[in-house]
């Protein structure tokens, strides 16, 4: 039996359709991986969880869903302003069972188009996270974020994370997160991502964004930075995670760029797999 | 055992790589079809045929290759000007064994992204062929071709054909084709396609191009004609054959439109399948 690869997702009912598309692409391009999905949520109805589990059986993945008690974040200072699901990935050490010591967190607006194994096998050294920096052509957002947050590293995107859950248990505490939000709340634009960068950026290992967190809005930037090397064929061969950041989302009917068709094709594969359940 | 679906391809060594990509997409999106590939060629080396057969075993398809004797077309008037492989699809009745009575011909610069079964099951009535017309926004090429060739139907594209091989045996004769080329050679722009339209357009059933022979250069035309309905998501759901007509070909590094990534992704799947053979 191959080693179990833990995939963590944290979302609500609205994101179950893209989650299925993401997992279909993950399976299609990682046929031999032994994948377990950890779904952390607050209020997905039981019926939808059963349906998701049946879908994952078709993909030969196992599912454990963990419902967070509504009062776990009752002391969070900004519960009104931002959904608390945002913080689940940071405090996953407190949520996942003790036997889970490594996990890959993935946003649902993602396609996995090549092997995830090199990320799973990555040596984190003393770091808690591995993440990519969305640096753009000029790194101007890094500069602004460095001033805004007082950090001296790239501004990490929290949509794709390798997490040493064991180290997270020791290092990451809800109270630190609450304190940061209390003190710096007015400066936080993307609260979970800001908190991660501010508190834990120093224990994050940078991984190349073109491979592990390719922002589909930035295709021209990647082409320019690579002096023309990172064209469409390079992406198909080398990129592992296509991250459909921003709006429109790739499932919106007005999404119509060079990344839409691949997403729509995986939506179609997903529908076919779902149909097999009822047949 | 499910009915055998016959796929015919006619090409030389240079087109073996795209052929593998086309067949990979065909299998991926037609998992339950019992597919037999008929490869008609003049001079593909034995070693490459063995390699192709191994590849098709991975796809769970069977292969029969038929080498055309170099002198079969020795009386063809235009052997010098055009490759004779062009005519194989028209005279397949003389080439394929008697037990083959229906076949789908596919160009190699194609992806099959949905079920081919409705085409295979199509009622041809008294026709020999089913084919799509690439009509464009104004049908201007139909007008020109109608004058040029003296035909009164749409100008069919010969890249995707359903063929009643039994009827083709009765109706299609090499001498008629030679005579046409002799008489009209100077007017023939795309010789095989022109010959098919001129001689056999009247026994061809038209099938919708957006479904069965989607010209990737014409995405804007399809959008306009459908009043915006045939967007990228519609294509992913409804189109069966994406035909990468014209230049650059989708495997060229300078191909960079909204259809390139899906093609490049299937190239990547094809490479993975080829690697399984050596492992």
Coordinates of C-alpha atoms in Angstrom, one line a residue:
Chain A
X1 CA 0.0 0.0 0.0
X2 CA 1.3 3.3 -1.0
X3 CA 1.8 6.1 1.5
X4 CA -1.4 8.1 2.1
X5 CA -1.4 11.6 0.7
X6 CA -3.6 14.0 2.8
X7 CA -5.5 16.7 0.9
X8 CA -7.2 19.3 3.0
X9 CA -10.1 21.6 1.8
X10 CA -12.1 24.1 3.8
X11 CA -15.3 25.3 2.2
X12 CA -19.0 25.6 2.3
X13 CA -21.8 24.1 0.2
X14 CA -21.4 26.7 -2.6
X15 CA -18.0 25.4 -3.4
X16 CA -18.8 21.7 -3.6
X17 CA -19.2 21.8 -7.5
X18 CA -15.7 23.3 -8.1
X19 CA -14.3 21.0 -5.4
X20 CA -15.4 18.0 -7.4
X21 CA -13.8 19.4 -10.5
X22 CA -10.6 20.0 -8.7
X23 CA -10.5 16.5 -7.3
X24 CA -11.3 15.0 -10.7
X25 CA -8.3 16.8 -12.2
X26 CA -6.2 15.7 -9.2
X27 CA -7.1 12.0 -9.8
X28 CA -6.8 12.2 -13.6
X29 CA -3.2 13.4 -13.3
X30 CA -2.2 11.4 -10.2
X31 CA -3.5 8.0 -11.1
X32 CA -1.4 6.0 -8.6
X33 CA -1.6 8.3 -5.6
X34 CA -3.4 7.0 -2.4
X35 CA -5.4 10.1 -1.7
X36 CA -7.4 10.9 1.4
X37 CA -9.5 14.1 1.5
X38 CA -10.0 16.0 4.7
X39 CA -13.0 18.3 4.4
X40 CA -13.3 20.9 7.1
X41 CA -16.5 22.8 7.3
X42 CA -19.1 24.4 9.5
X43 CA -22.5 23.6 8.0
X44 CA -22.5 21.4 4.9
X45 CA -25.8 19.3 5.0
X46 CA -25.4 15.6 5.6
X47 CA -27.0 14.7 2.3
X48 CA -24.4 16.7 0.4
X49 CA -21.6 15.0 2.3
X50 CA -23.0 11.6 1.4
X51 CA -23.1 12.6 -2.2
X52 CA -19.6 13.9 -2.1
X53 CA -18.4 10.6 -0.5
X54 CA -20.1 8.6 -3.3
X55 CA -18.4 10.9 -5.9
X56 CA -15.0 10.3 -4.2
X57 CA -15.5 6.6 -4.3
X58 CA -15.7 6.9 -8.1
X59 CA -12.4 8.7 -8.0
X60 CA -11.0 6.0 -5.6
X61 CA -10.3 8.6 -2.9
X62 CA -11.4 8.4 0.7
X63 CA -13.1 11.3 2.6
X64 CA -13.2 12.4 6.2
X65 CA -15.3 15.4 6.9
X66 CA -14.8 17.3 10.1
X67 CA -17.6 19.6 11.2
X68 CA -16.3 22.5 13.3
X69 CA -18.5 23.3 16.3
X70 CA -20.0 26.7 15.7
X71 CA -18.6 28.0 19.0
X72 CA -14.9 27.1 18.3
X73 CA -14.3 30.5 17.0
X74 CA -16.7 32.3 19.3
X75 CA -13.9 34.5 20.7
X76 CA -12.7 35.5 17.2
X77 CA -12.8 39.3 17.0
X78 CA -13.9 39.5 13.4
X79 CA -16.4 36.8 13.1
X80 CA -18.9 39.3 11.7
X81 CA -16.6 40.8 9.1
X82 CA -15.0 37.7 7.6
X83 CA -16.1 34.0 7.4
X84 CA -14.2 32.0 10.0
X85 CA -13.6 29.2 7.5
X86 CA -10.6 31.3 6.4
X87 CA -8.7 30.4 9.6
X88 CA -9.2 26.6 9.5
X89 CA -6.2 26.0 7.3
X90 CA -4.0 27.9 9.7
X91 CA -5.2 26.0 12.8
X92 CA -5.5 22.7 11.1
X93 CA -3.1 21.3 13.8
X94 CA -5.9 21.6 16.3
X95 CA -8.6 20.2 13.9
X96 CA -7.0 17.2 12.3
X97 CA -6.4 14.0 14.3
X98 CA -3.0 13.4 15.8
X99 CA -2.0 10.8 13.2
X100 CA -2.0 13.4 10.5
X101 CA 1.4 15.0 10.4
X102 CA 1.5 16.4 6.9
X103 CA -1.2 17.8 4.6
X104 CA -1.6 19.7 1.3
X105 CA -4.2 22.4 1.5
X106 CA -5.8 23.3 -1.9
X107 CA -8.3 26.1 -2.7
X108 CA -11.3 24.8 -4.7
X109 CA -10.7 27.2 -7.7
X110 CA -7.9 25.0 -8.9
X111 CA -7.0 22.4 -11.5
X112 CA -4.2 19.9 -10.7
X113 CA -2.7 19.0 -14.1
X114 CA 0.5 17.1 -13.3
X115 CA 2.0 15.1 -10.5
X116 CA 1.5 16.5 -6.9
X117 CA 4.2 14.1 -5.6
X118 CA 7.2 16.4 -5.6
X119 CA 5.2 18.8 -3.3
X120 CA 4.2 16.0 -1.0
X121 CA 7.8 14.8 -0.8
X122 CA 9.2 18.3 -0.3
X123 CA 11.8 18.8 2.5
X124 CA 10.3 21.6 4.6
X125 CA 13.5 21.7 6.9
X126 CA 12.4 23.7 9.9
X127 CA 9.4 25.4 8.2
X128 CA 5.8 24.9 8.9
X129 CA 4.5 25.8 5.5
X130 CA 5.5 25.7 1.8
X131 CA 3.8 28.3 -0.3
X132 CA 4.3 30.3 -3.5
X133 CA 4.6 34.1 -3.8
X134 CA 2.5 35.8 -6.4
X135 CA 5.1 38.3 -7.2
X136 CA 3.9 39.8 -10.5
X137 CA 6.3 41.5 -13.0
X138 CA 7.6 44.2 -10.7
X139 CA 7.1 42.8 -7.3
X140 CA 5.2 46.0 -6.5
X141 CA 2.6 44.2 -4.4
X142 CA 5.4 42.6 -2.4
X143 CA 6.7 46.1 -1.7
X144 CA 3.4 47.4 -0.6
X145 CA 2.6 44.3 1.5
X146 CA 6.1 44.5 3.1
X147 CA 5.4 48.1 4.2
X148 CA 1.8 47.3 5.2
X149 CA 2.6 44.2 7.1
X150 CA 6.2 44.9 8.1
X151 CA 7.4 41.6 6.6
X152 CA 10.8 41.1 4.9
X153 CA 9.8 38.2 2.6
X154 CA 7.6 37.7 -0.4
X155 CA 3.8 37.9 0.1
X156 CA 2.7 34.3 0.1
X157 CA -0.6 33.2 -1.5
X158 CA -2.4 30.9 0.9
X159 CA -4.3 29.0 -1.9
X160 CA -1.8 26.1 -2.1
X161 CA 0.0 25.1 1.1
X162 CA 2.1 22.2 2.2
X163 CA 1.7 22.1 6.0
X164 CA 3.8 20.2 8.6
X165 CA 0.8 19.6 10.8
X166 CA 3.0 18.4 13.7
X167 CA 5.0 21.7 13.7
X168 CA 1.7 23.7 13.3
X169 CA 0.4 22.1 16.5
X170 CA 3.4 23.4 18.4
X171 CA 3.7 26.8 16.8
X172 CA 0.2 28.1 15.7
X173 CA -2.2 29.2 18.4
X174 CA -5.6 30.7 17.8
X175 CA -4.9 33.4 20.4
X176 CA -2.0 34.8 18.4
X177 CA -4.3 35.0 15.4
X178 CA -7.0 36.8 17.4
X179 CA -4.4 39.2 18.8
X180 CA -3.1 40.0 15.3
X181 CA -6.6 40.7 14.1
X182 CA -7.4 42.8 17.1
X183 CA -4.3 44.9 16.7
X184 CA -4.0 45.1 12.9
X185 CA -7.6 44.5 11.8
X186 CA -7.9 47.7 9.9
X187 CA -4.8 46.9 7.8
X188 CA -5.9 43.4 6.8
X189 CA -7.1 43.2 3.2
X190 CA -7.2 39.4 2.9
X191 CA -7.4 38.4 6.5
X192 CA -6.2 34.8 6.5
X193 CA -3.5 35.4 4.0
X194 CA -2.3 38.5 5.8
X195 CA -2.3 36.7 9.1
X196 CA -0.4 33.8 7.6
X197 CA 2.2 36.2 6.1
X198 CA 2.5 38.4 9.2
X199 CA 2.7 35.7 11.8
X200 CA 4.1 32.7 9.9
X201 CA 5.8 34.0 6.8
X202 CA 9.2 33.5 8.5
X203 CA 8.5 29.8 8.8
X204 CA 7.3 29.4 5.2
X205 CA 9.4 27.9 2.5
X206 CA 8.9 29.5 -0.9
X207 CA 8.1 27.2 -3.8
X208 CA 8.0 28.4 -7.5
X209 CA 4.6 29.9 -8.3
X210 CA 4.8 28.9 -12.0
X211 CA 4.8 25.3 -10.9
X212 CA 2.7 25.1 -7.7
X213 CA 0.4 28.1 -7.8
X214 CA 0.1 29.4 -11.4
X215 CA -2.1 32.5 -11.3
X216 CA -4.1 32.2 -14.6
X217 CA -4.5 36.0 -14.7
X218 CA -0.7 36.3 -14.9
X219 CA 0.1 34.2 -18.0
X220 CA 1.7 37.3 -19.8
X221 CA 3.8 38.0 -16.7
X222 CA 5.2 34.4 -16.6
X223 CA 5.9 34.6 -20.3
X224 CA 7.8 37.9 -19.9
X225 CA 9.7 36.8 -16.8
X226 CA 10.8 33.6 -18.5
X227 CA 11.8 35.4 -21.7
X228 CA 9.2 33.5 -23.6
X229 CA 9.9 30.0 -22.2
X230 CA 6.7 29.6 -20.1
X231 CA 4.3 29.4 -23.0
X232 CA 1.2 27.2 -23.1
X233 CA 3.1 24.0 -23.9
X234 CA 5.5 24.7 -21.0
X235 CA 2.5 25.1 -18.7
X236 CA 1.0 21.8 -19.8
X237 CA 4.3 20.0 -19.2
X238 CA 5.5 21.7 -16.0
X239 CA 2.8 23.5 -14.1
X240 CA 1.1 21.3 -11.5
X241 CA -1.4 23.7 -10.0
X242 CA -3.4 26.1 -12.2
X243 CA -5.0 28.6 -9.8
X244 CA -8.0 30.4 -11.3
X245 CA -7.6 33.5 -9.1
X246 CA -10.0 36.5 -9.4
X247 CA -13.2 37.0 -11.3
X248 CA -14.8 35.7 -13.5
X249 CA -14.4 32.3 -12.0
X250 CA -13.7 29.6 -14.7
X251 CA -17.2 28.1 -14.2
X252 CA -18.9 31.4 -14.9
X253 CA -20.3 31.6 -18.4
X254 CA -18.5 34.8 -19.2
X255 CA -15.1 33.2 -18.4
X256 CA -13.4 33.1 -21.8
X257 CA -9.7 33.1 -21.8
X258 CA -7.0 30.6 -22.8
X259 CA -7.5 28.7 -19.5
X260 CA -11.3 28.4 -19.6
X261 CA -11.6 25.4 -22.1
X262 CA -9.4 23.1 -20.0
X263 CA -11.5 23.9 -16.9
X264 CA -14.8 23.4 -18.8
X265 CA -13.5 20.1 -20.1
X266 CA -12.8 18.9 -16.5
X267 CA -16.3 20.1 -15.6
X268 CA -17.5 17.8 -18.3
X269 CA -15.4 14.8 -17.0
X270 CA -16.7 15.6 -13.5
X271 CA -20.3 15.4 -14.8
X272 CA -19.7 12.0 -16.5
X273 CA -18.2 10.6 -13.3
X274 CA -21.2 11.9 -11.3
X275 CA -23.5 10.2 -13.8
X276 CA -21.8 6.8 -13.2
X277 CA -23.0 6.9 -9.6
X278 CA -26.7 6.9 -10.6
X279 CA -26.3 4.4 -13.5
Chain B
X1 CA -19.0 -7.7 -26.3
X2 CA -19.9 -4.3 -27.6
X3 CA -20.1 -3.6 -31.3
X4 CA -16.7 -2.7 -32.8
X5 CA -16.3 0.9 -33.8
X6 CA -14.0 1.3 -36.8
X7 CA -11.8 4.4 -36.9
X8 CA -9.8 5.0 -40.1
X9 CA -6.7 7.2 -40.4
X10 CA -4.5 7.7 -43.4
X11 CA -1.1 9.3 -42.8
X12 CA 2.6 9.1 -42.9
X13 CA 5.3 8.9 -40.1
X14 CA 5.3 12.6 -39.5
X15 CA 1.8 12.5 -38.2
X16 CA 2.2 9.6 -35.8
X17 CA 2.7 11.9 -32.8
X18 CA -0.6 13.9 -33.3
X19 CA -2.3 10.6 -34.1
X20 CA -1.4 9.3 -30.7
X21 CA -2.8 12.5 -29.1
X22 CA -6.0 12.2 -31.1
X23 CA -6.5 8.6 -30.1
X24 CA -5.7 9.4 -26.4
X25 CA -8.5 12.0 -26.4
X26 CA -10.8 9.6 -28.2
X27 CA -10.3 6.9 -25.5
X28 CA -10.4 9.4 -22.6
X29 CA -13.8 10.6 -23.7
X30 CA -15.2 7.2 -25.0
X31 CA -14.2 4.9 -22.2
X32 CA -16.7 2.1 -23.0
X33 CA -16.3 2.0 -26.8
X34 CA -14.8 -1.1 -28.4
X35 CA -12.4 0.7 -30.9
X36 CA -10.5 -0.7 -33.8
X37 CA -8.1 1.6 -35.6
X38 CA -7.4 1.0 -39.3
X39 CA -4.2 2.8 -40.3
X40 CA -3.8 3.1 -44.1
X41 CA -0.3 4.1 -45.2
X42 CA 2.4 3.8 -47.8
X43 CA 5.7 3.7 -46.1
X44 CA 5.6 3.8 -42.2
X45 CA 8.5 1.7 -41.0
X46 CA 7.7 -1.6 -39.2
X47 CA 9.4 -0.4 -36.0
X48 CA 7.0 2.6 -35.7
X49 CA 4.0 0.4 -36.4
X50 CA 5.0 -1.9 -33.6
X51 CA 5.5 1.0 -31.3
X52 CA 2.0 2.4 -32.3
X53 CA 0.5 -1.0 -31.6
X54 CA 2.0 -1.1 -28.1
X55 CA 0.7 2.4 -27.5
X56 CA -2.8 1.4 -28.6
X57 CA -2.7 -1.6 -26.3
X58 CA -2.3 0.9 -23.4
X59 CA -5.5 2.6 -24.7
X60 CA -7.2 -0.8 -25.1
X61 CA -7.7 -0.3 -28.8
X62 CA -6.7 -2.7 -31.5
X63 CA -4.8 -1.8 -34.6
X64 CA -4.7 -3.1 -38.2
X65 CA -2.3 -1.3 -40.5
X66 CA -2.7 -1.7 -44.2
X67 CA 0.3 -0.9 -46.4
X68 CA -0.8 0.3 -49.8
X69 CA 1.4 -1.1 -52.6
X70 CA 3.3 1.8 -54.2
X71 CA 1.9 0.9 -57.6
X72 CA -1.8 1.0 -56.7
X73 CA -2.0 4.6 -57.7
X74 CA 0.5 4.3 -60.5
X75 CA -2.1 5.5 -63.1
X76 CA -3.1 8.5 -61.0
X77 CA -2.5 11.7 -63.1
X78 CA -1.3 13.9 -60.3
X79 CA 1.0 11.7 -58.3
X80 CA 3.7 14.3 -58.6
X81 CA 1.7 17.2 -57.5
X82 CA -0.2 15.9 -54.5
X83 CA 0.4 13.0 -52.1
X84 CA -1.7 10.0 -53.0
X85 CA -2.5 9.3 -49.4
X86 CA -5.2 12.0 -49.9
X87 CA -7.3 9.6 -51.9
X88 CA -7.2 6.6 -49.6
X89 CA -10.2 7.8 -47.6
X90 CA -12.3 8.0 -50.8
X91 CA -11.4 4.6 -52.0
X92 CA -11.4 2.9 -48.6
X93 CA -14.0 0.5 -50.0
X94 CA -11.3 -1.1 -52.1
X95 CA -8.7 -1.1 -49.3
X96 CA -10.6 -2.2 -46.2
X97 CA -11.5 -5.9 -45.9
X98 CA -15.0 -7.0 -46.9
X99 CA -16.2 -7.4 -43.3
X100 CA -15.8 -3.6 -42.7
X101 CA -19.0 -1.9 -43.7
X102 CA -18.9 1.3 -41.7
X103 CA -16.0 3.5 -40.7
X104 CA -15.3 6.9 -39.2
X105 CA -12.4 8.7 -40.8
X106 CA -10.6 11.2 -38.7
X107 CA -7.8 13.6 -39.5
X108 CA -4.9 13.5 -37.0
X109 CA -5.1 17.3 -36.1
X110 CA -8.2 16.6 -34.0
X111 CA -9.2 16.1 -30.4
X112 CA -12.3 14.0 -29.6
X113 CA -13.7 15.6 -26.4
X114 CA -17.1 13.9 -26.1
X115 CA -18.9 10.7 -27.1
X116 CA -18.5 9.6 -30.8
X117 CA -21.4 7.2 -30.5
X118 CA -24.1 9.4 -32.0
X119 CA -22.0 9.8 -35.2
X120 CA -21.3 6.0 -35.3
X121 CA -25.1 5.3 -34.9
X122 CA -26.1 8.0 -37.5
X123 CA -28.7 6.9 -40.1
X124 CA -27.0 7.6 -43.4
X125 CA -30.2 6.8 -45.4
X126 CA -29.0 6.4 -49.0
X127 CA -25.9 8.4 -48.5
X128 CA -22.3 7.2 -48.7
X129 CA -20.8 9.9 -46.4
X130 CA -21.7 12.1 -43.5
X131 CA -19.6 15.3 -43.3
X132 CA -19.8 18.8 -42.0
X133 CA -19.7 22.0 -44.0
X134 CA -17.3 24.7 -42.8
X135 CA -19.6 27.5 -43.8
X136 CA -18.2 30.5 -42.0
X137 CA -20.2 33.6 -41.2
X138 CA -21.3 34.5 -44.7
X139 CA -21.0 31.2 -46.6
X140 CA -18.8 33.1 -49.1
X141 CA -16.5 30.2 -49.5
X142 CA -19.5 28.0 -50.3
X143 CA -20.5 30.5 -53.0
X144 CA -17.1 30.5 -54.6
X145 CA -16.8 26.7 -54.4
X146 CA -20.2 26.3 -55.9
X147 CA -19.2 28.3 -58.9
X148 CA -15.7 26.8 -59.1
X149 CA -16.9 23.2 -58.8
X150 CA -20.5 23.5 -60.1
X151 CA -22.0 22.0 -57.0
X152 CA -25.3 23.0 -55.4
X153 CA -24.7 22.0 -51.8
X154 CA -22.4 23.2 -49.0
X155 CA -18.7 22.6 -49.4
X156 CA -17.9 19.6 -47.2
X157 CA -14.7 19.4 -45.1
X158 CA -13.2 15.9 -45.5
X159 CA -11.4 15.8 -42.1
X160 CA -14.2 14.0 -40.3
X161 CA -16.3 11.5 -42.3
X162 CA -18.7 8.7 -41.5
X163 CA -18.5 6.3 -44.4
X164 CA -20.8 3.6 -45.5
X165 CA -18.0 1.4 -46.8
X166 CA -20.4 -1.1 -48.4
X167 CA -22.0 1.7 -50.5
X168 CA -18.6 3.2 -51.2
X169 CA -17.5 -0.1 -52.8
X170 CA -20.4 0.1 -55.2
X171 CA -20.3 3.8 -56.0
X172 CA -16.7 5.0 -55.8
X173 CA -14.2 4.1 -58.5
X174 CA -10.6 5.2 -58.9
X175 CA -11.2 5.8 -62.6
X176 CA -13.8 8.4 -61.9
X177 CA -11.5 10.2 -59.5
X178 CA -8.6 10.1 -62.1
X179 CA -10.9 11.4 -64.8
X180 CA -12.0 14.3 -62.6
X181 CA -8.4 15.2 -61.8
X182 CA -7.5 15.0 -65.5
X183 CA -10.4 17.2 -66.6
X184 CA -10.5 19.7 -63.7
X185 CA -7.0 19.5 -62.3
X186 CA -6.3 23.2 -62.7
X187 CA -9.3 24.2 -60.7
X188 CA -8.6 21.8 -57.8
X189 CA -7.3 23.7 -54.7
X190 CA -7.6 20.9 -52.1
X191 CA -7.7 17.9 -54.4
X192 CA -9.2 15.2 -52.2
X193 CA -11.8 17.5 -50.7
X194 CA -12.6 19.0 -54.1
X195 CA -13.0 15.6 -55.6
X196 CA -15.2 14.4 -52.8
X197 CA -17.4 17.5 -53.1
X198 CA -17.5 17.4 -56.9
X199 CA -18.2 13.7 -57.3
X200 CA -19.8 12.6 -54.1
X201 CA -21.3 15.7 -52.5
X202 CA -24.7 14.6 -53.6
X203 CA -24.5 11.4 -51.6
X204 CA -23.2 13.2 -48.5
X205 CA -25.4 13.9 -45.5
X206 CA -24.6 17.1 -43.7
X207 CA -23.9 17.0 -40.0
X208 CA -23.5 20.1 -37.8
X209 CA -20.0 21.4 -37.8
X210 CA -20.2 22.9 -34.3
X211 CA -20.6 19.4 -33.0
X212 CA -18.7 17.1 -35.4
X213 CA -16.0 19.3 -37.0
X214 CA -15.5 22.4 -35.0
X215 CA -12.9 24.6 -36.8
X216 CA -10.9 26.1 -33.9
X217 CA -10.1 29.2 -36.1
X218 CA -13.8 29.9 -36.3
X219 CA -14.7 30.2 -32.6
X220 CA -15.9 33.9 -33.1
X221 CA -18.0 32.8 -36.0
X222 CA -19.8 30.1 -34.0
X223 CA -20.4 32.5 -31.2
X224 CA -21.9 35.1 -33.5
X225 CA -24.0 32.6 -35.5
X226 CA -25.4 31.1 -32.2
X227 CA -26.1 34.6 -30.8
X228 CA -23.6 34.0 -28.0
X229 CA -24.8 30.5 -27.1
X230 CA -21.7 28.6 -28.4
X231 CA -19.3 29.9 -25.8
X232 CA -16.4 27.9 -24.3
X233 CA -18.6 26.1 -21.8
X234 CA -21.0 25.1 -24.6
X235 CA -18.1 23.7 -26.6
X236 CA -16.9 21.6 -23.7
X237 CA -20.4 20.2 -23.2
X238 CA -21.5 19.7 -26.8
X239 CA -18.7 19.7 -29.3
X240 CA -17.4 16.2 -30.0
X241 CA -14.6 16.9 -32.6
X242 CA -12.3 19.9 -32.2
X243 CA -10.5 20.3 -35.5
X244 CA -7.3 22.3 -35.3
X245 CA -7.4 23.5 -38.9
X246 CA -4.8 25.7 -40.4
X247 CA -1.5 27.0 -39.1
X248 CA 0.1 27.1 -36.5
X249 CA -0.7 23.5 -35.6
X250 CA -1.6 23.1 -31.9
X251 CA 1.6 21.2 -31.3
X252 CA 3.7 24.1 -32.6
X253 CA 5.3 26.2 -29.9
X254 CA 3.8 29.4 -31.3
X255 CA 0.3 28.1 -31.1
X256 CA -1.3 30.2 -28.4
X257 CA -5.0 30.6 -28.5
X258 CA -7.9 29.5 -26.3
X259 CA -7.7 25.9 -27.7
X260 CA -4.0 25.3 -27.3
X261 CA -3.9 24.4 -23.6
X262 CA -6.4 21.6 -23.9
X263 CA -4.4 20.2 -26.8
X264 CA -1.1 20.5 -24.9
X265 CA -2.7 18.8 -21.9
X266 CA -3.7 15.8 -24.1
X267 CA -0.1 15.8 -25.4
X268 CA 1.0 15.5 -21.8
X269 CA -1.5 12.6 -21.1
X270 CA -0.2 10.9 -24.3
X271 CA 3.4 11.2 -23.0
X272 CA 2.4 9.6 -19.7
X273 CA 0.7 6.7 -21.4
X274 CA 3.8 6.2 -23.7
X275 CA 6.0 6.1 -20.6
X276 CA 3.9 3.3 -19.1
X277 CA 5.0 1.0 -21.9
X278 CA 8.7 1.2 -21.0
X279 CA 8.1 1.0 -17.3

